Short mmCIF file of C-alpha atoms and ligand atoms in Angstrom, two decimals:
data_model
loop_
_atom_site.label_atom_id
_atom_site.label_comp_id
_atom_site.label_asym_id
_atom_site.label_seq_id
_atom_site.Cartn_x
_atom_site.Cartn_y
_atom_site.Cartn_z
CA MET A 1 13.57 -40.15 -55.10
CA ASN A 2 13.03 -41.65 -51.63
CA HIS A 3 13.83 -45.41 -49.87
CA PHE A 4 9.87 -45.96 -49.75
CA GLU A 5 9.52 -48.73 -52.48
CA LEU A 6 7.19 -52.06 -53.63
CA GLU A 7 9.17 -55.17 -53.02
CA GLY A 8 6.99 -58.92 -53.05
CA GLY A 9 4.15 -56.83 -53.25
CA GLU A 10 4.26 -55.07 -50.18
CA LEU A 11 5.90 -51.37 -49.31
CA ARG A 12 9.25 -50.80 -47.52
CA CYS A 13 11.02 -48.78 -46.11
CA GLU A 14 14.65 -49.11 -47.67
CA GLY A 15 15.69 -53.16 -45.82
CA VAL A 16 12.13 -52.31 -43.78
CA SER A 17 9.14 -54.31 -43.77
CA LEU A 18 6.40 -51.68 -42.81
CA THR A 19 4.35 -54.23 -41.71
CA GLU A 20 6.27 -55.01 -39.24
CA ILE A 21 7.06 -51.55 -37.90
CA ALA A 22 3.30 -51.34 -37.87
CA ALA A 23 3.01 -54.65 -35.78
CA GLN A 24 5.88 -54.12 -33.39
CA VAL A 25 5.19 -50.25 -32.46
CA GLY A 26 1.24 -49.99 -33.63
CA THR A 27 -0.23 -47.82 -35.76
CA PRO A 28 -0.24 -44.72 -36.34
CA VAL A 29 3.44 -44.42 -36.52
CA TYR A 30 6.17 -42.40 -38.49
CA VAL A 31 8.78 -43.82 -40.76
CA TYR A 32 11.73 -42.32 -41.69
CA SER A 33 14.44 -43.45 -43.92
CA THR A 34 17.95 -42.60 -43.25
CA ALA A 35 19.35 -43.09 -46.63
CA THR A 36 17.04 -40.45 -48.31
CA LEU A 37 17.63 -37.77 -45.65
CA THR A 38 21.38 -38.72 -46.34
CA ARG A 39 20.66 -38.51 -50.24
CA HIS A 40 18.41 -34.95 -49.98
CA TYR A 41 21.08 -33.27 -47.82
CA LYS A 42 24.10 -34.20 -50.25
CA ALA A 43 22.08 -33.45 -53.27
CA PHE A 44 21.55 -29.90 -51.57
CA SER A 45 25.35 -29.31 -50.26
CA GLU A 46 26.59 -30.20 -53.53
CA ALA A 47 24.90 -28.28 -55.61
CA PHE A 48 27.52 -25.52 -53.82
CA LYS A 49 30.90 -26.78 -54.69
CA GLY A 50 33.22 -24.70 -54.46
CA ARG A 51 31.40 -22.02 -52.16
CA ASN A 52 31.84 -21.59 -48.36
CA VAL A 53 28.43 -22.89 -47.48
CA LEU A 54 26.60 -23.26 -44.54
CA VAL A 55 23.82 -25.88 -45.01
CA ALA A 56 21.65 -24.97 -41.63
CA TYR A 57 18.93 -27.65 -41.44
CA ALA A 58 15.67 -26.03 -40.41
CA VAL A 59 14.20 -28.00 -37.37
CA LYS A 60 10.86 -27.02 -37.78
CA ALA A 61 10.50 -29.06 -40.66
CA ASN A 62 11.64 -31.95 -38.34
CA SER A 63 12.70 -31.95 -35.02
CA ASN A 64 13.67 -35.56 -34.03
CA LEU A 65 16.65 -35.89 -32.48
CA SER A 66 17.56 -38.86 -34.36
CA VAL A 67 17.06 -36.85 -37.65
CA LEU A 68 19.00 -34.06 -36.44
CA ARG A 69 21.66 -36.28 -35.35
CA THR A 70 21.72 -37.83 -38.83
CA LEU A 71 22.23 -34.75 -40.49
CA ALA A 72 24.17 -33.45 -37.72
CA ARG A 73 26.71 -36.40 -38.79
CA LEU A 74 27.08 -35.13 -42.20
CA GLY A 75 27.98 -31.91 -41.34
CA ALA A 76 24.10 -30.21 -41.44
CA GLY A 77 23.86 -26.87 -39.13
CA ALA A 78 20.71 -25.72 -38.20
CA ASP A 79 17.97 -23.36 -38.37
CA THR A 80 16.15 -22.58 -35.50
CA VAL A 81 13.67 -20.37 -34.07
CA SER A 82 12.65 -21.60 -30.78
CA GLU A 83 15.05 -22.02 -27.29
CA GLY A 84 13.82 -25.64 -27.49
CA GLU A 85 15.27 -26.16 -31.20
CA ILE A 86 18.97 -24.38 -30.26
CA ARG A 87 18.40 -27.39 -27.36
CA ARG A 88 17.44 -29.83 -29.62
CA ALA A 89 20.05 -29.21 -32.69
CA LEU A 90 22.79 -28.88 -29.14
CA ALA A 91 21.56 -32.34 -27.72
CA ALA A 92 21.75 -33.97 -31.34
CA GLY A 93 25.27 -33.14 -31.71
CA VAL A 94 24.87 -29.68 -34.08
CA PRO A 95 28.13 -27.19 -33.06
CA PRO A 96 27.30 -24.01 -32.16
CA GLU A 97 28.94 -22.86 -34.49
CA ARG A 98 26.89 -24.14 -37.32
CA ILE A 99 23.19 -22.65 -35.69
CA VAL A 100 21.62 -20.18 -36.79
CA PHE A 101 18.47 -18.53 -35.02
CA SER A 102 15.96 -16.56 -36.41
CA GLY A 103 12.27 -15.84 -35.85
CA VAL A 104 10.04 -12.19 -35.29
CA GLY A 105 9.31 -12.54 -31.66
CA LYS A 106 12.48 -14.40 -29.80
CA THR A 107 11.94 -13.15 -26.42
CA ASP A 108 15.15 -12.22 -24.25
CA ALA A 109 15.34 -15.08 -22.29
CA GLU A 110 16.03 -16.90 -25.54
CA LEU A 111 17.91 -14.59 -26.74
CA GLU A 112 20.56 -14.70 -23.37
CA TYR A 113 20.08 -18.59 -23.95
CA ALA A 114 21.69 -18.66 -27.74
CA LEU A 115 24.28 -15.90 -26.55
CA GLU A 116 25.29 -18.13 -23.66
CA VAL A 117 25.78 -21.51 -25.85
CA GLY A 118 27.36 -18.91 -28.56
CA VAL A 119 25.17 -19.94 -31.65
CA GLN A 120 26.71 -18.33 -34.95
CA GLU A 121 24.31 -16.01 -35.85
CA ILE A 122 21.31 -14.37 -34.86
CA ASN A 123 18.72 -13.10 -37.67
CA VAL A 124 17.80 -9.83 -37.00
CA GLU A 125 14.17 -9.60 -37.89
CA SER A 126 12.80 -5.97 -36.64
CA GLU A 127 14.08 -2.58 -35.39
CA PRO A 128 13.09 -3.25 -31.90
CA GLU A 129 14.81 -6.56 -31.73
CA LEU A 130 17.81 -5.10 -32.74
CA ASP A 131 17.88 -2.60 -30.10
CA ARG A 132 17.03 -5.23 -27.77
CA LEU A 133 18.94 -7.85 -28.41
CA SER A 134 22.20 -5.25 -28.70
CA GLN A 135 21.05 -4.27 -24.92
CA VAL A 136 20.55 -7.94 -23.78
CA ALA A 137 23.99 -9.04 -25.53
CA ALA A 138 25.85 -5.67 -23.94
CA GLY A 139 24.34 -6.45 -20.68
CA MET A 140 26.42 -10.11 -20.76
CA GLY A 141 29.13 -8.01 -22.13
CA LYS A 142 28.97 -9.87 -25.71
CA ARG A 143 28.58 -8.82 -29.01
CA ALA A 144 26.63 -11.19 -31.29
CA ALA A 145 26.82 -11.92 -35.00
CA ILE A 146 23.90 -10.33 -36.25
CA ALA A 147 21.65 -11.16 -39.37
CA ILE A 148 19.67 -8.41 -40.52
CA ARG A 149 16.40 -10.45 -42.58
CA VAL A 150 15.23 -8.56 -45.04
CA ASN A 151 11.51 -9.04 -46.60
CA PRO A 152 12.49 -8.74 -50.39
CA ASP A 153 8.49 -7.89 -51.41
CA VAL A 154 8.23 -11.00 -53.60
CA GLY A 155 5.05 -13.38 -53.41
CA ALA A 156 5.85 -17.25 -53.90
CA GLY A 157 5.18 -20.14 -51.71
CA GLY A 158 2.60 -22.77 -52.72
CA HIS A 159 -0.13 -21.45 -50.25
CA ALA A 160 -0.94 -17.89 -48.66
CA LYS A 161 -0.02 -19.48 -44.66
CA ILE A 162 3.16 -20.25 -45.82
CA ALA A 163 4.40 -17.72 -48.07
CA THR A 164 6.66 -15.20 -46.37
CA GLY A 165 7.95 -12.78 -48.17
CA LYS A 166 5.57 -10.33 -49.28
CA SER A 167 5.95 -6.54 -47.86
CA GLU A 168 2.60 -7.58 -45.89
CA ASN A 169 4.16 -10.38 -43.89
CA LYS A 170 5.16 -10.43 -40.48
CA PHE A 171 8.83 -11.32 -41.42
CA GLY A 172 11.71 -8.91 -41.52
CA VAL A 173 12.32 -5.41 -42.66
CA SER A 174 11.90 -3.22 -45.71
CA MET A 175 14.85 -3.34 -48.38
CA SER A 176 15.16 -0.09 -47.52
CA GLU A 177 14.71 -0.21 -44.01
CA SER A 178 17.58 -2.83 -43.96
CA GLN A 179 20.32 -0.54 -45.12
CA ARG A 180 19.81 1.95 -42.19
CA LEU A 181 19.10 -0.63 -39.57
CA TYR A 182 22.53 -2.44 -40.59
CA ALA A 183 24.39 1.15 -40.46
CA LYS A 184 22.91 1.35 -37.14
CA ALA A 185 23.94 -2.01 -35.65
CA MET A 186 27.55 -1.22 -36.69
CA ASN A 187 27.01 1.58 -33.75
CA LEU A 188 25.19 -0.23 -31.24
CA PRO A 189 27.56 -1.73 -28.35
CA GLY A 190 26.28 -5.47 -28.80
CA VAL A 191 25.85 -6.61 -32.04
CA ARG A 192 27.90 -7.12 -34.84
CA PRO A 193 26.44 -7.10 -38.57
CA VAL A 194 27.87 -10.15 -40.51
CA ALA A 195 25.26 -10.86 -42.60
CA VAL A 196 21.82 -9.98 -44.59
CA ALA A 197 19.03 -13.29 -44.72
CA CYS A 198 15.73 -13.66 -46.40
CA HIS A 199 13.97 -16.24 -46.78
CA ILE A 200 10.17 -15.60 -49.44
CA GLY A 201 8.42 -18.60 -48.28
CA SER A 202 7.77 -22.67 -48.23
CA GLN A 203 7.17 -25.30 -51.32
CA ILE A 204 8.34 -23.12 -53.97
CA THR A 205 7.84 -24.93 -57.37
CA ASP A 206 9.32 -22.11 -59.53
CA LEU A 207 12.54 -20.66 -59.41
CA THR A 208 11.52 -16.95 -61.24
CA PRO A 209 10.23 -15.23 -57.85
CA MET A 210 13.88 -16.62 -55.94
CA ARG A 211 15.88 -15.53 -58.58
CA GLU A 212 14.13 -12.51 -58.43
CA ALA A 213 14.73 -12.03 -54.44
CA PHE A 214 18.34 -13.39 -54.44
CA GLY A 215 18.77 -10.50 -57.37
CA LYS A 216 17.74 -8.11 -55.27
CA MET A 217 19.75 -9.29 -52.14
CA ARG A 218 22.92 -9.11 -54.26
CA ASP A 219 22.37 -5.81 -55.30
CA LEU A 220 21.62 -4.82 -51.09
CA VAL A 221 24.78 -6.60 -50.39
CA LEU A 222 26.82 -4.20 -53.16
CA ARG A 223 25.24 -0.68 -51.61
CA LEU A 224 26.05 -2.22 -48.12
CA ARG A 225 29.84 -2.44 -49.25
CA ALA A 226 29.61 0.27 -51.16
CA GLU A 227 29.00 2.71 -47.46
CA GLY A 228 31.87 0.52 -46.22
CA LEU A 229 30.00 -1.67 -44.73
CA PRO A 230 31.29 -5.49 -44.27
CA VAL A 231 28.84 -8.49 -45.23
CA GLU A 232 30.41 -11.93 -45.16
CA ARG A 233 27.56 -13.92 -45.70
CA LEU A 234 24.54 -14.28 -47.66
CA ASP A 235 21.61 -16.46 -46.15
CA LEU A 236 19.05 -17.16 -48.53
CA GLY A 237 16.52 -19.21 -46.80
CA GLY A 238 14.67 -22.26 -47.29
CA GLY A 239 11.68 -22.89 -49.60
CA LEU A 240 12.63 -25.15 -52.67
CA GLY A 241 9.54 -27.37 -52.95
CA VAL A 242 9.28 -30.94 -53.03
CA PRO A 243 7.51 -33.38 -55.23
CA TYR A 244 4.35 -33.91 -53.48
CA PHE A 245 2.61 -35.57 -56.39
CA HIS A 246 -0.15 -33.80 -58.62
CA GLN A 247 1.65 -31.03 -58.00
CA PRO A 248 3.82 -28.98 -60.63
CA GLU A 249 7.92 -31.05 -60.59
CA PRO A 250 9.59 -28.49 -58.68
CA PRO A 251 13.50 -27.63 -59.80
CA THR A 252 16.24 -29.80 -58.85
CA PRO A 253 18.93 -29.04 -55.84
CA ALA A 254 21.59 -28.96 -59.05
CA ASP A 255 19.29 -26.34 -61.22
CA PHE A 256 18.34 -23.92 -57.51
CA GLY A 257 22.40 -24.00 -57.35
CA LYS A 258 22.90 -22.93 -60.58
CA MET A 259 20.48 -20.55 -60.87
CA VAL A 260 21.58 -18.93 -57.34
CA GLU A 261 25.34 -18.77 -59.24
CA GLU A 262 23.53 -17.13 -62.12
CA THR A 263 21.68 -14.60 -59.84
CA LEU A 264 24.98 -13.66 -57.66
CA GLN A 265 27.22 -13.01 -60.68
CA GLY A 266 30.17 -13.65 -59.10
CA LEU A 267 29.52 -12.02 -55.81
CA ASP A 268 32.42 -13.50 -52.92
CA ILE A 269 30.64 -13.60 -50.38
CA ASP A 270 30.04 -17.27 -47.94
CA LEU A 271 26.84 -18.51 -48.10
CA ALA A 272 24.08 -19.88 -45.83
CA PHE A 273 20.94 -21.81 -46.63
CA GLU A 274 18.22 -23.17 -44.43
CA PRO A 275 16.19 -26.42 -45.91
CA GLY A 276 13.56 -28.20 -43.84
CA ARG A 277 10.65 -29.65 -46.58
CA LEU A 278 13.29 -30.35 -49.24
CA ILE A 279 15.57 -32.46 -46.65
CA ALA A 280 12.64 -34.04 -44.76
CA ALA A 281 9.67 -34.13 -46.31
CA ASN A 282 9.83 -37.15 -49.07
CA ALA A 283 12.23 -39.08 -46.37
CA GLY A 284 9.12 -39.94 -44.42
CA VAL A 285 5.66 -41.43 -44.44
CA LEU A 286 2.82 -41.97 -41.93
CA LEU A 287 1.84 -44.89 -41.27
CA SER A 288 -2.00 -45.82 -40.38
CA ARG A 289 -4.07 -48.88 -40.40
CA VAL A 290 -7.68 -48.80 -42.07
CA ILE A 291 -10.29 -49.14 -38.77
CA HIS A 292 -13.05 -49.87 -41.67
CA VAL A 293 -15.07 -48.48 -44.76
CA HIS A 294 -17.87 -47.01 -44.30
CA GLU A 295 -20.26 -46.67 -47.88
CA ARG A 296 -23.00 -44.78 -47.76
CA PRO A 297 -25.09 -45.99 -50.27
CA GLU A 298 -26.08 -42.61 -52.67
CA GLY A 299 -22.86 -40.96 -51.34
CA PRO A 300 -18.99 -41.32 -50.72
CA ARG A 301 -16.97 -44.25 -49.56
CA PHE A 302 -15.22 -43.64 -46.68
CA LEU A 303 -11.96 -44.91 -45.36
CA VAL A 304 -11.68 -44.37 -41.82
CA VAL A 305 -7.92 -44.77 -40.91
CA ASP A 306 -6.19 -44.08 -37.67
CA ALA A 307 -4.68 -41.30 -38.43
CA ALA A 308 -6.14 -38.24 -37.89
CA MET A 309 -5.10 -34.40 -38.67
CA ASN A 310 -3.25 -34.14 -35.24
CA ASP A 311 -1.30 -36.86 -36.23
CA LEU A 312 -1.04 -34.76 -39.85
CA ILE A 313 -2.34 -31.28 -39.76
CA ARG A 314 -1.34 -30.58 -44.06
CA PRO A 315 -4.45 -31.40 -45.72
CA ALA A 316 -6.66 -29.62 -42.54
CA MET A 317 -4.44 -26.46 -42.51
CA TYR A 318 -3.22 -25.96 -45.92
CA GLU A 319 -5.07 -27.87 -48.18
CA ALA A 320 -2.09 -30.41 -49.04
CA TYR A 321 -2.34 -33.55 -51.31
CA HIS A 322 -0.08 -36.33 -49.49
CA ASP A 323 -0.15 -39.43 -51.97
CA ILE A 324 -1.41 -42.45 -50.39
CA ARG A 325 -0.46 -45.82 -50.85
CA PRO A 326 -1.40 -49.02 -49.17
CA VAL A 327 0.90 -51.35 -47.77
CA LYS A 328 -0.08 -54.07 -49.68
CA PRO A 329 -1.72 -53.28 -52.61
CA ARG A 330 -4.87 -55.83 -53.50
CA ALA A 331 -5.56 -56.62 -57.01
CA GLY A 332 -8.76 -55.08 -58.46
CA GLU A 333 -9.86 -51.90 -60.00
CA PRO A 334 -9.13 -48.70 -58.02
CA LEU A 335 -11.68 -47.30 -56.01
CA ASP A 336 -12.51 -43.60 -54.90
CA TYR A 337 -12.06 -43.06 -51.38
CA ASP A 338 -12.95 -40.33 -49.39
CA VAL A 339 -10.07 -40.62 -46.50
CA VAL A 340 -10.76 -39.39 -42.97
CA GLY A 341 -9.32 -39.89 -40.02
CA PRO A 342 -11.40 -40.36 -36.39
CA VAL A 343 -11.49 -36.66 -35.28
CA CYS A 344 -14.28 -34.95 -34.44
CA GLU A 345 -14.68 -32.70 -37.29
CA THR A 346 -15.02 -32.24 -41.05
CA GLY A 347 -11.71 -30.95 -41.59
CA ASP A 348 -10.12 -34.16 -40.70
CA THR A 349 -10.33 -35.60 -44.01
CA PHE A 350 -6.88 -36.36 -45.51
CA ALA A 351 -8.40 -36.80 -49.45
CA ARG A 352 -11.83 -37.06 -50.95
CA ALA A 353 -12.66 -38.99 -53.90
CA ARG A 354 -9.13 -40.40 -54.03
CA PRO A 355 -8.64 -43.16 -56.50
CA LEU A 356 -6.95 -46.08 -54.59
CA ALA A 357 -6.44 -50.32 -54.83
CA PRO A 358 -9.65 -51.46 -52.89
CA LEU A 359 -8.58 -51.61 -49.16
CA GLN A 360 -10.16 -53.64 -46.09
CA ARG A 361 -10.49 -53.39 -42.22
CA ASP A 362 -7.11 -53.95 -40.81
CA ASP A 363 -5.11 -52.80 -44.05
CA LEU A 364 -2.40 -50.57 -43.96
CA VAL A 365 -1.40 -47.41 -46.07
CA ALA A 366 0.77 -45.04 -45.83
CA PHE A 367 0.49 -41.38 -46.46
CA MET A 368 3.85 -40.45 -48.92
CA SER A 369 6.13 -37.05 -47.88
CA ALA A 370 5.22 -36.82 -44.28
CA GLY A 371 8.57 -36.18 -43.26
CA ALA A 372 8.36 -32.43 -42.73
CA TYR A 373 5.96 -30.43 -40.72
CA GLY A 374 3.97 -33.73 -40.25
CA ALA A 375 5.31 -35.25 -36.49
CA ALA A 376 6.78 -31.49 -35.87
CA MET A 377 3.06 -30.44 -36.02
CA SER A 378 1.29 -33.09 -34.12
CA SER A 379 -1.10 -32.33 -31.18
CA GLU A 380 -3.27 -34.42 -28.52
CA TYR A 381 -5.90 -33.05 -30.19
CA ASN A 382 -9.31 -34.90 -29.49
CA SER A 383 -6.60 -36.89 -26.53
CA ARG A 384 -5.11 -38.81 -28.88
CA PRO A 385 -1.38 -39.74 -27.49
CA LEU A 386 1.42 -38.38 -29.55
CA VAL A 387 2.50 -40.09 -32.64
CA PRO A 388 5.25 -41.86 -32.71
CA GLU A 389 8.32 -42.08 -34.77
CA VAL A 390 11.09 -44.24 -35.95
CA LEU A 391 13.93 -44.33 -37.87
CA VAL A 392 15.00 -46.80 -40.75
CA ASP A 393 18.85 -46.98 -41.56
CA GLY A 394 19.07 -50.13 -43.66
CA ASP A 395 17.79 -53.59 -42.44
CA ARG A 396 17.79 -51.87 -38.52
CA TRP A 397 15.13 -49.21 -37.18
CA ALA A 398 14.00 -47.77 -33.78
CA VAL A 399 11.70 -46.43 -32.49
CA VAL A 400 13.05 -42.62 -32.11
CA ARG A 401 9.93 -41.64 -30.31
CA LYS A 402 7.80 -43.15 -28.13
CA ARG A 403 4.25 -43.00 -28.06
CA PRO A 404 3.38 -41.80 -24.56
CA SER A 405 0.73 -43.85 -22.69
CA TYR A 406 -2.70 -43.22 -21.25
CA GLU A 407 -1.47 -42.36 -17.64
CA GLU A 408 1.86 -40.35 -18.77
CA MET A 409 -0.85 -38.14 -20.95
CA LEU A 410 -2.95 -37.68 -17.96
CA ALA A 411 0.02 -37.69 -15.16
CA ARG A 412 0.69 -34.47 -17.05
CA GLU A 413 -1.84 -32.19 -15.85
CA PRO A 414 -1.81 -32.01 -11.96
CA MET A 415 -5.58 -31.06 -10.63
CA ALA A 416 -5.70 -27.77 -9.45
CA ASP A 417 -5.51 -27.96 -5.35
CA TRP A 418 -8.69 -26.71 -4.81
CA LEU A 419 -10.67 -29.70 -6.89
N1 LIG B 501 13.85 -20.53 -43.19
C1 LIG B 501 12.75 -19.60 -42.68
C2 LIG B 501 13.40 -18.40 -41.71
C3 LIG B 501 11.74 -20.31 -42.52
O1 LIG B 501 10.44 -19.28 -42.38
C4 LIG B 501 11.40 -21.77 -43.14
C5 LIG B 501 10.36 -22.34 -43.32
C6 LIG B 501 12.76 -22.42 -43.38
C7 LIG B 501 13.67 -21.72 -43.40
C8 LIG B 501 12.48 -23.46 -44.30
O2 LIG B 501 11.35 -23.96 -45.61
P1 LIG B 501 11.18 -24.76 -45.78
O3 LIG B 501 12.21 -25.50 -46.59
O4 LIG B 501 11.24 -26.26 -45.00
O5 LIG B 501 10.00 -24.96 -46.82
N2 LIG B 501 4.37 -25.99 -42.04
C9 LIG B 501 4.39 -25.42 -43.57
C10 LIG B 501 5.71 -25.18 -43.94
C11 LIG B 501 5.85 -23.67 -43.32
C12 LIG B 501 7.18 -23.04 -43.08
C13 LIG B 501 7.81 -22.21 -42.45
N3 LIG B 501 9.03 -21.95 -42.62
C14 LIG B 501 3.97 -26.42 -44.16
O6 LIG B 501 3.40 -28.33 -43.85
O7 LIG B 501 3.65 -26.70 -45.70
#
């Protein structure tokens, strides 16, 4: 459920008119709902009542500072994959003891930074990284709490580009290696293994592969403990899918929680999760204006909108389906539209032959489920200024990322002094 509803013939976000936001901020613009972010965070954390659980929101999904602060105030931690994300989480008020640092290629400088600010856990993804982290930490007179990220060799996730849990993917170490590395880490000067972690993919709408992976993780914890190695926490990643319309209905957080408990079979251990999409996707829309309708007598009817693949890359990159809703739907039979942006690539196509209520020049449309991996993946391709973001909370709203002016865009590029 989300808080973007038709009311009085117009799509609104909570108590605010999307037409009003578009008029004041211009389009394209992302609009996020505080009530939906809150609802999703709570639904997820309440699925694990009675457990000591860290819900570390995956910052990559939507890294806007106001979104992060909204979640931080609810008690969320942060799953981060770069120094930039750690800095964002801290700036938003996430305490370092709720920050997890993951990623296959953390630089020495990033590891040093993470140790300096005292993140809760660093998820180590390979043996060379383990050695390097131990060296960096020992050099600083520190011992880093680490998790070994395991690749459980289970296929899942909607699209090949976002599946992470197969042995051919770059993430983590194999199950058998993990045991050796955990034992090795016990004897390294700069690290202290406390957890094992996995994350097998994103937009997973079937619990079966997760059940398989988590079962393997449970067995791993038992094997490690049987060797006398302490394992305090199990990090089971993110990846639970969301409804994108015309896609399989995903399990609810409650179903997911039940599956986790069943799979762990009473294992006494703290848990951590890193949901991103689940929290943010349906809490945001990309609002865009129709530039014009271009009808070819023999061919498709193109709806040319002012948002493009640089603002929302998911359809171009993953063939992702985003529901498109006219903000003020007109009466009349739906027509088939090819919805395209102004970027000079055929890939800049949001939808083909999509039936929509009739649209005209200057009408507004909302790309739904765009709160995750939308603005966070945006760019200035075609020298289109970075898309702005707005946060709504009840009847109030604020611009939480400004649209840069053309002057600001050009000012970032000093001319080479010989030119
Ligand atoms: N933890 C780790 C280690 C991850 O790699 C990811 C996502 C997450 C958590 C959060 O996963 P989520 O709960 O959001 O599924 N840009 C793609 C998705 C990339 C996901 C990458 N890793 C998309 O737009 O579909």
